[in-house]
Amino acid sequence: MNFLLNTKEKPLVLRRPPLGPVPRGANDMSREYRLLSGLHPTLPLVPKAELLCDDLSVIGAPFLVMEYRPGLVIGAEISSDTVEKWSGTEPIGHALGGRIIDVLARLHAVDFQACGLGDLGRPEGFVARTLRGWSKRAHLSWDGDAPGDLTALAEWLEAHQPEAIGPSTLIHNDFKLDNIILDPERLEPRTLIDWDMGTLGDPLYDLAVLLSYWTEADDPEPMHQLRQMPTARHGFPTREEAATLYAKACGRALHEFTFYRVLATLRIAVVFQQLYRRYESGGTDDPGFARFDDLARGLLHFGLQVAREHYY
């Protein structure tokens, strides 16, 4: 949760975890403060951290204060006003797609040792640990009633873990368009936010997480129901084209990338199932959450289609 603070000197942002139970590893304010502090001097897109407070007596939760950078945030749709104002020579989606990939490539090029973040995570065994973690969360989310597609997906992932992993980088762990604040006129990236899950790991997983949100026009309905990024319209690159842009920008081969795509699709299916379970248990009364069980199951099926290379 973010709150705008109007101080005498300048506006600031107070950031705290959401109300209610917080999943383990998510919304870690201390981790986010450390990442902001280490990265801001090297990667100016990262906002400057001003303060960390872990005294629960202040507002009832840990929080941090960081600089405020106004701008445009694009989620599920690009507003008609933004499209009309676009003056570039290429389609607005093509430009945005390239800029998203450029930011990710710049992030993965950061020397995390020089930033003082060399001990942030455990890059050794990152892929196997990530697979175990999401498989465990998946079975907990379906509470012993695992769909057949989940079982098949987990078995496929276990059988296709890559043997050779490239060099680790700093990864964002939830990199997508609405975590990039843009200049409203030129649509150039101004700020990269939401760092509470940042760690050291396999950069191809970060790319795969981004592409798990990247809907294409001919995708099955569950991908359109995600409503995370407006990539099915406006001339955005396809997922394969975006991955190729990334590979060229980083000089990184996309060996065994299907595994990462399937793993990231499992991840997003589990996230929506966790949200559904929150609704089912009374943790939220938002009626929009009622459809997330069907969405999660649809995403599991889509993950199998990706595994079978029916979709990139």
Short mmCIF file of C-alpha atoms in Angstrom, two decimals:
data_model
loop_
_atom_site.label_atom_id
_atom_site.label_comp_id
_atom_site.label_asym_id
_atom_site.label_seq_id
_atom_site.Cartn_x
_atom_site.Cartn_y
_atom_site.Cartn_z
CA MET A 1 0.00 0.00 0.00
CA ASN A 2 1.31 3.42 -0.98
CA PHE A 3 0.42 6.78 0.54
CA LEU A 4 1.43 10.25 -0.64
CA LEU A 5 2.96 12.37 2.13
CA ASN A 6 2.92 16.14 1.63
CA THR A 7 5.81 17.47 3.72
CA LYS A 8 7.07 21.03 3.98
CA GLU A 9 10.13 20.24 1.86
CA LYS A 10 8.78 17.87 -0.80
CA PRO A 11 6.19 15.15 -1.40
CA LEU A 12 7.22 11.63 -0.38
CA VAL A 13 5.71 8.16 -0.59
CA LEU A 14 5.04 5.97 2.45
CA ARG A 15 4.94 2.30 1.52
CA ARG A 16 3.67 -0.44 3.83
CA PRO A 17 2.38 -4.04 3.49
CA PRO A 18 -1.32 -4.53 2.72
CA LEU A 19 -3.80 -5.09 5.51
CA GLY A 20 -4.44 -8.67 6.57
CA PRO A 21 -2.19 -11.73 6.28
CA VAL A 22 0.86 -11.28 4.06
CA PRO A 23 2.36 -14.26 2.14
CA ARG A 24 5.80 -15.25 3.33
CA GLY A 25 8.51 -13.36 1.46
CA ALA A 26 6.16 -10.71 0.08
CA ASN A 27 5.98 -7.03 1.07
CA ASP A 28 9.30 -7.16 2.92
CA MET A 29 9.93 -3.50 3.68
CA SER A 30 13.45 -4.04 5.05
CA ARG A 31 14.43 -5.90 1.90
CA GLU A 32 12.91 -3.23 -0.32
CA TYR A 33 14.67 -0.44 1.59
CA ARG A 34 18.00 -2.20 1.18
CA LEU A 35 17.44 -2.68 -2.54
CA LEU A 36 16.41 0.94 -3.10
CA SER A 37 19.41 2.19 -1.12
CA GLY A 38 21.86 0.00 -3.02
CA LEU A 39 20.45 0.46 -6.50
CA HIS A 40 19.52 4.14 -6.65
CA PRO A 41 23.09 5.45 -7.19
CA THR A 42 23.72 2.94 -10.00
CA LEU A 43 20.30 2.61 -11.62
CA PRO A 44 18.62 6.03 -11.38
CA LEU A 45 15.26 4.55 -12.38
CA VAL A 46 15.11 3.19 -8.83
CA PRO A 47 13.68 5.80 -6.42
CA LYS A 48 15.75 7.04 -3.51
CA ALA A 49 14.91 5.54 -0.12
CA GLU A 50 14.58 8.09 2.68
CA LEU A 51 13.60 6.12 5.79
CA LEU A 52 12.87 2.64 7.14
CA CYS A 53 10.80 2.09 10.28
CA ASP A 54 10.27 -1.40 11.72
CA ASP A 55 8.67 -0.16 14.96
CA LEU A 56 5.17 -1.65 14.80
CA SER A 57 3.89 0.83 17.38
CA VAL A 58 4.06 3.67 14.84
CA ILE A 59 1.44 2.58 12.27
CA GLY A 60 1.02 -1.11 13.08
CA ALA A 61 3.36 -2.44 10.38
CA PRO A 62 6.90 -1.89 9.07
CA PHE A 63 7.10 0.86 6.46
CA LEU A 64 9.52 2.81 4.35
CA VAL A 65 9.52 6.32 2.97
CA MET A 66 10.90 7.03 -0.48
CA GLU A 67 11.01 9.84 -3.00
CA TYR A 68 7.88 10.63 -4.99
CA ARG A 69 8.11 10.57 -8.77
CA PRO A 70 4.84 11.43 -10.49
CA GLY A 71 4.02 9.96 -13.85
CA LEU A 72 1.79 7.64 -15.85
CA VAL A 73 1.09 4.05 -14.81
CA ILE A 74 -0.41 1.73 -17.44
CA GLY A 75 -2.19 -1.39 -16.29
CA ALA A 76 -4.72 -3.46 -18.23
CA GLU A 77 -5.52 -0.72 -20.74
CA ILE A 78 -3.90 2.26 -22.41
CA SER A 79 -6.29 5.19 -22.15
CA SER A 80 -7.64 6.65 -25.38
CA ASP A 81 -6.20 10.00 -24.30
CA THR A 82 -2.70 8.49 -24.07
CA VAL A 83 -3.07 6.84 -27.48
CA GLU A 84 -4.30 10.09 -29.06
CA LYS A 85 -1.39 12.07 -27.60
CA TRP A 86 1.21 9.59 -28.83
CA SER A 87 3.36 11.32 -31.44
CA GLY A 88 5.91 8.60 -32.13
CA THR A 89 6.49 7.22 -35.61
CA GLU A 90 5.92 3.62 -34.50
CA PRO A 91 2.81 2.07 -32.89
CA ILE A 92 2.52 2.97 -29.22
CA GLY A 93 2.66 -0.70 -28.17
CA HIS A 94 5.78 -1.37 -30.22
CA ALA A 95 7.53 1.54 -28.50
CA LEU A 96 6.37 0.52 -25.03
CA GLY A 97 7.33 -3.12 -25.59
CA GLY A 98 10.86 -2.14 -26.53
CA ARG A 99 11.17 0.17 -23.52
CA ILE A 100 9.95 -2.50 -21.11
CA ILE A 101 12.59 -4.92 -22.40
CA ASP A 102 15.27 -2.22 -22.27
CA VAL A 103 14.55 -1.57 -18.59
CA LEU A 104 14.75 -5.29 -17.81
CA ALA A 105 18.04 -5.62 -19.67
CA ARG A 106 19.48 -2.61 -17.82
CA LEU A 107 18.44 -4.11 -14.50
CA HIS A 108 20.09 -7.44 -15.28
CA ALA A 109 23.31 -5.65 -16.27
CA VAL A 110 23.72 -4.08 -12.81
CA ASP A 111 26.86 -5.11 -10.90
CA PHE A 112 25.12 -6.23 -7.71
CA GLN A 113 28.42 -6.79 -5.91
CA ALA A 114 29.41 -3.14 -6.48
CA CYS A 115 25.98 -2.09 -5.13
CA GLY A 116 26.57 -3.93 -1.85
CA LEU A 117 23.90 -6.51 -2.68
CA GLY A 118 26.11 -9.55 -3.14
CA ASP A 119 24.61 -11.34 -0.14
CA LEU A 120 21.00 -10.43 -0.87
CA GLY A 121 19.90 -13.91 -1.86
CA ARG A 122 21.08 -17.44 -2.57
CA PRO A 123 21.59 -17.67 -6.32
CA GLU A 124 22.93 -21.23 -6.12
CA GLY A 125 20.03 -23.59 -6.64
CA PHE A 126 17.65 -20.72 -7.40
CA VAL A 127 15.69 -22.54 -10.12
CA ALA A 128 15.22 -25.78 -8.21
CA ARG A 129 14.27 -23.87 -5.06
CA THR A 130 11.81 -21.70 -6.97
CA LEU A 131 10.18 -24.76 -8.52
CA ARG A 132 9.87 -26.48 -5.13
CA GLY A 133 8.42 -23.33 -3.58
CA TRP A 134 5.71 -22.77 -6.19
CA SER A 135 4.83 -26.46 -6.33
CA LYS A 136 4.35 -26.47 -2.57
CA ARG A 137 2.26 -23.29 -2.67
CA ALA A 138 0.19 -24.77 -5.48
CA HIS A 139 -0.77 -27.86 -3.49
CA LEU A 140 -1.50 -25.78 -0.42
CA SER A 141 -3.66 -23.42 -2.48
CA TRP A 142 -5.77 -26.28 -3.80
CA ASP A 143 -5.79 -27.87 -0.33
CA GLY A 144 -5.37 -31.50 -1.31
CA ASP A 145 -7.71 -31.23 -4.31
CA ALA A 146 -5.08 -30.69 -6.99
CA PRO A 147 -6.45 -30.38 -10.53
CA GLY A 148 -5.12 -32.89 -13.02
CA ASP A 149 -3.45 -30.09 -14.97
CA LEU A 150 -1.49 -29.08 -11.86
CA THR A 151 -0.18 -32.62 -11.41
CA ALA A 152 0.78 -32.83 -15.08
CA LEU A 153 2.43 -29.42 -15.00
CA ALA A 154 4.45 -30.24 -11.88
CA GLU A 155 5.61 -33.54 -13.40
CA TRP A 156 6.64 -31.80 -16.64
CA LEU A 157 8.64 -29.18 -14.74
CA GLU A 158 10.42 -31.78 -12.62
CA ALA A 159 11.41 -33.66 -15.79
CA HIS A 160 12.62 -30.59 -17.68
CA GLN A 161 14.72 -28.65 -15.17
CA PRO A 162 17.69 -27.16 -17.06
CA GLU A 163 21.03 -28.70 -16.16
CA ALA A 164 23.15 -25.64 -16.97
CA ILE A 165 22.21 -22.29 -15.46
CA GLY A 166 23.84 -19.08 -16.63
CA PRO A 167 25.32 -16.36 -14.41
CA SER A 168 23.00 -14.96 -11.75
CA THR A 169 21.89 -11.34 -11.77
CA LEU A 170 19.78 -9.09 -9.65
CA ILE A 171 16.14 -9.86 -10.48
CA HIS A 172 12.97 -7.92 -9.71
CA ASN A 173 10.75 -11.00 -9.30
CA ASP A 174 7.52 -9.28 -10.40
CA PHE A 175 8.61 -7.22 -13.38
CA LYS A 176 5.71 -5.88 -15.49
CA LEU A 177 4.47 -2.70 -17.10
CA ASP A 178 2.53 -1.27 -14.16
CA ASN A 179 5.68 -1.31 -12.03
CA ILE A 180 7.27 1.17 -14.44
CA ILE A 181 6.19 4.80 -14.03
CA LEU A 182 6.32 6.61 -17.36
CA ASP A 183 6.67 10.17 -18.55
CA PRO A 184 3.05 10.99 -19.56
CA GLU A 185 4.05 12.71 -22.80
CA ARG A 186 7.00 10.74 -24.20
CA LEU A 187 6.25 7.46 -22.40
CA GLU A 188 9.90 7.14 -21.40
CA PRO A 189 10.44 5.16 -18.17
CA ARG A 190 10.89 7.38 -15.11
CA THR A 191 10.83 4.94 -12.21
CA LEU A 192 10.94 1.21 -11.49
CA ILE A 193 9.02 0.39 -8.31
CA ASP A 194 7.76 -2.52 -6.16
CA TRP A 195 11.05 -4.01 -5.02
CA ASP A 196 9.92 -6.04 -2.01
CA MET A 197 10.65 -9.41 -3.70
CA GLY A 198 13.89 -8.46 -5.44
CA THR A 199 16.70 -11.01 -5.09
CA LEU A 200 19.64 -12.64 -6.85
CA GLY A 201 18.70 -15.37 -9.29
CA ASP A 202 18.30 -16.49 -12.86
CA PRO A 203 17.49 -13.56 -15.17
CA LEU A 204 15.56 -15.82 -17.54
CA TYR A 205 13.03 -16.36 -14.76
CA ASP A 206 12.54 -12.59 -14.52
CA LEU A 207 11.93 -12.47 -18.27
CA ALA A 208 9.53 -15.41 -18.06
CA VAL A 209 7.55 -13.74 -15.26
CA LEU A 210 7.16 -10.65 -17.45
CA LEU A 211 5.97 -12.78 -20.37
CA SER A 212 3.48 -14.63 -18.15
CA TYR A 213 1.55 -11.33 -18.06
CA TRP A 214 2.07 -10.65 -21.78
CA THR A 215 -1.23 -11.53 -23.50
CA GLU A 216 -1.43 -11.96 -27.27
CA ALA A 217 -4.51 -11.50 -29.44
CA ASP A 218 -4.90 -15.21 -30.27
CA ASP A 219 -4.31 -16.48 -26.73
CA PRO A 220 -6.99 -18.59 -25.01
CA GLU A 221 -9.51 -16.81 -22.82
CA PRO A 222 -7.72 -17.22 -19.45
CA MET A 223 -4.81 -15.11 -20.70
CA HIS A 224 -7.23 -12.36 -21.70
CA GLN A 225 -8.95 -12.59 -18.30
CA LEU A 226 -5.64 -11.74 -16.62
CA ARG A 227 -6.04 -8.07 -17.56
CA GLN A 228 -2.51 -7.22 -16.43
CA MET A 229 -0.92 -5.63 -19.50
CA PRO A 230 -2.46 -4.22 -22.74
CA THR A 231 -0.17 -6.25 -24.98
CA ALA A 232 -2.89 -7.93 -27.08
CA ARG A 233 -3.47 -4.62 -28.89
CA HIS A 234 -1.71 -1.41 -29.93
CA GLY A 235 1.08 -3.09 -31.91
CA PHE A 236 3.00 -4.63 -29.00
CA PRO A 237 5.65 -7.21 -29.91
CA THR A 238 4.66 -10.85 -29.47
CA ARG A 239 6.14 -12.76 -26.52
CA GLU A 240 8.66 -14.39 -28.85
CA GLU A 241 9.64 -11.04 -30.34
CA ALA A 242 10.01 -9.55 -26.85
CA ALA A 243 12.22 -12.46 -25.77
CA THR A 244 14.36 -11.99 -28.88
CA LEU A 245 14.73 -8.27 -28.11
CA TYR A 246 15.89 -9.20 -24.62
CA ALA A 247 18.37 -11.80 -25.87
CA LYS A 248 19.90 -9.25 -28.27
CA ALA A 249 20.06 -6.52 -25.62
CA CYS A 250 21.77 -8.79 -23.09
CA GLY A 251 23.75 -11.08 -25.34
CA ARG A 252 22.11 -13.93 -23.45
CA ALA A 253 21.00 -17.18 -25.10
CA LEU A 254 17.49 -18.41 -24.37
CA HIS A 255 18.43 -22.05 -23.85
CA GLU A 256 15.59 -24.17 -22.45
CA PHE A 257 13.43 -21.08 -22.10
CA THR A 258 10.22 -23.12 -22.35
CA PHE A 259 10.94 -24.43 -18.84
CA TYR A 260 11.06 -20.89 -17.47
CA ARG A 261 7.86 -19.93 -19.29
CA VAL A 262 6.02 -22.92 -17.83
CA LEU A 263 7.36 -22.25 -14.35
CA ALA A 264 6.27 -18.61 -14.52
CA THR A 265 2.81 -19.67 -15.73
CA LEU A 266 2.52 -22.03 -12.75
CA ARG A 267 3.48 -19.12 -10.53
CA ILE A 268 0.77 -16.80 -11.82
CA ALA A 269 -1.85 -19.57 -11.63
CA VAL A 270 -0.97 -20.11 -7.98
CA VAL A 271 -1.12 -16.38 -7.24
CA PHE A 272 -4.68 -16.19 -8.54
CA GLN A 273 -5.67 -19.35 -6.67
CA GLN A 274 -4.26 -17.84 -3.47
CA LEU A 275 -6.40 -14.75 -4.09
CA TYR A 276 -9.43 -16.97 -4.61
CA ARG A 277 -8.78 -18.79 -1.35
CA ARG A 278 -8.55 -15.44 0.40
CA TYR A 279 -12.00 -14.59 -0.99
CA GLU A 280 -13.41 -18.01 -0.12
CA SER A 281 -12.21 -17.74 3.50
CA GLY A 282 -13.74 -14.27 3.95
CA GLY A 283 -10.45 -12.37 3.78
CA THR A 284 -11.98 -10.09 1.15
CA ASP A 285 -15.51 -9.44 -0.07
CA ASP A 286 -14.42 -8.20 -3.50
CA PRO A 287 -16.76 -10.06 -5.90
CA GLY A 288 -14.09 -9.91 -8.62
CA PHE A 289 -12.11 -12.52 -6.70
CA ALA A 290 -14.90 -15.10 -7.13
CA ARG A 291 -13.76 -15.87 -10.69
CA PHE A 292 -10.12 -16.46 -9.81
CA ASP A 293 -10.52 -20.20 -9.20
CA ASP A 294 -11.61 -20.74 -12.81
CA LEU A 295 -8.90 -18.34 -14.00
CA ALA A 296 -6.20 -20.21 -12.07
CA ARG A 297 -7.33 -23.55 -13.55
CA GLY A 298 -7.36 -22.01 -17.02
CA LEU A 299 -3.81 -20.76 -16.54
CA LEU A 300 -2.65 -24.23 -15.48
CA HIS A 301 -4.07 -25.59 -18.74
CA PHE A 302 -2.38 -22.81 -20.69
CA GLY A 303 0.90 -23.74 -18.99
CA LEU A 304 0.55 -27.25 -20.39
CA GLN A 305 -0.05 -25.81 -23.84
CA VAL A 306 3.15 -23.76 -23.49
CA ALA A 307 4.99 -26.93 -22.42
CA ARG A 308 3.74 -28.63 -25.57
CA GLU A 309 4.93 -25.59 -27.56
CA HIS A 310 1.45 -24.67 -28.79
CA TYR A 311 2.18 -21.13 -27.56
CA TYR A 312 5.47 -19.32 -26.89
#
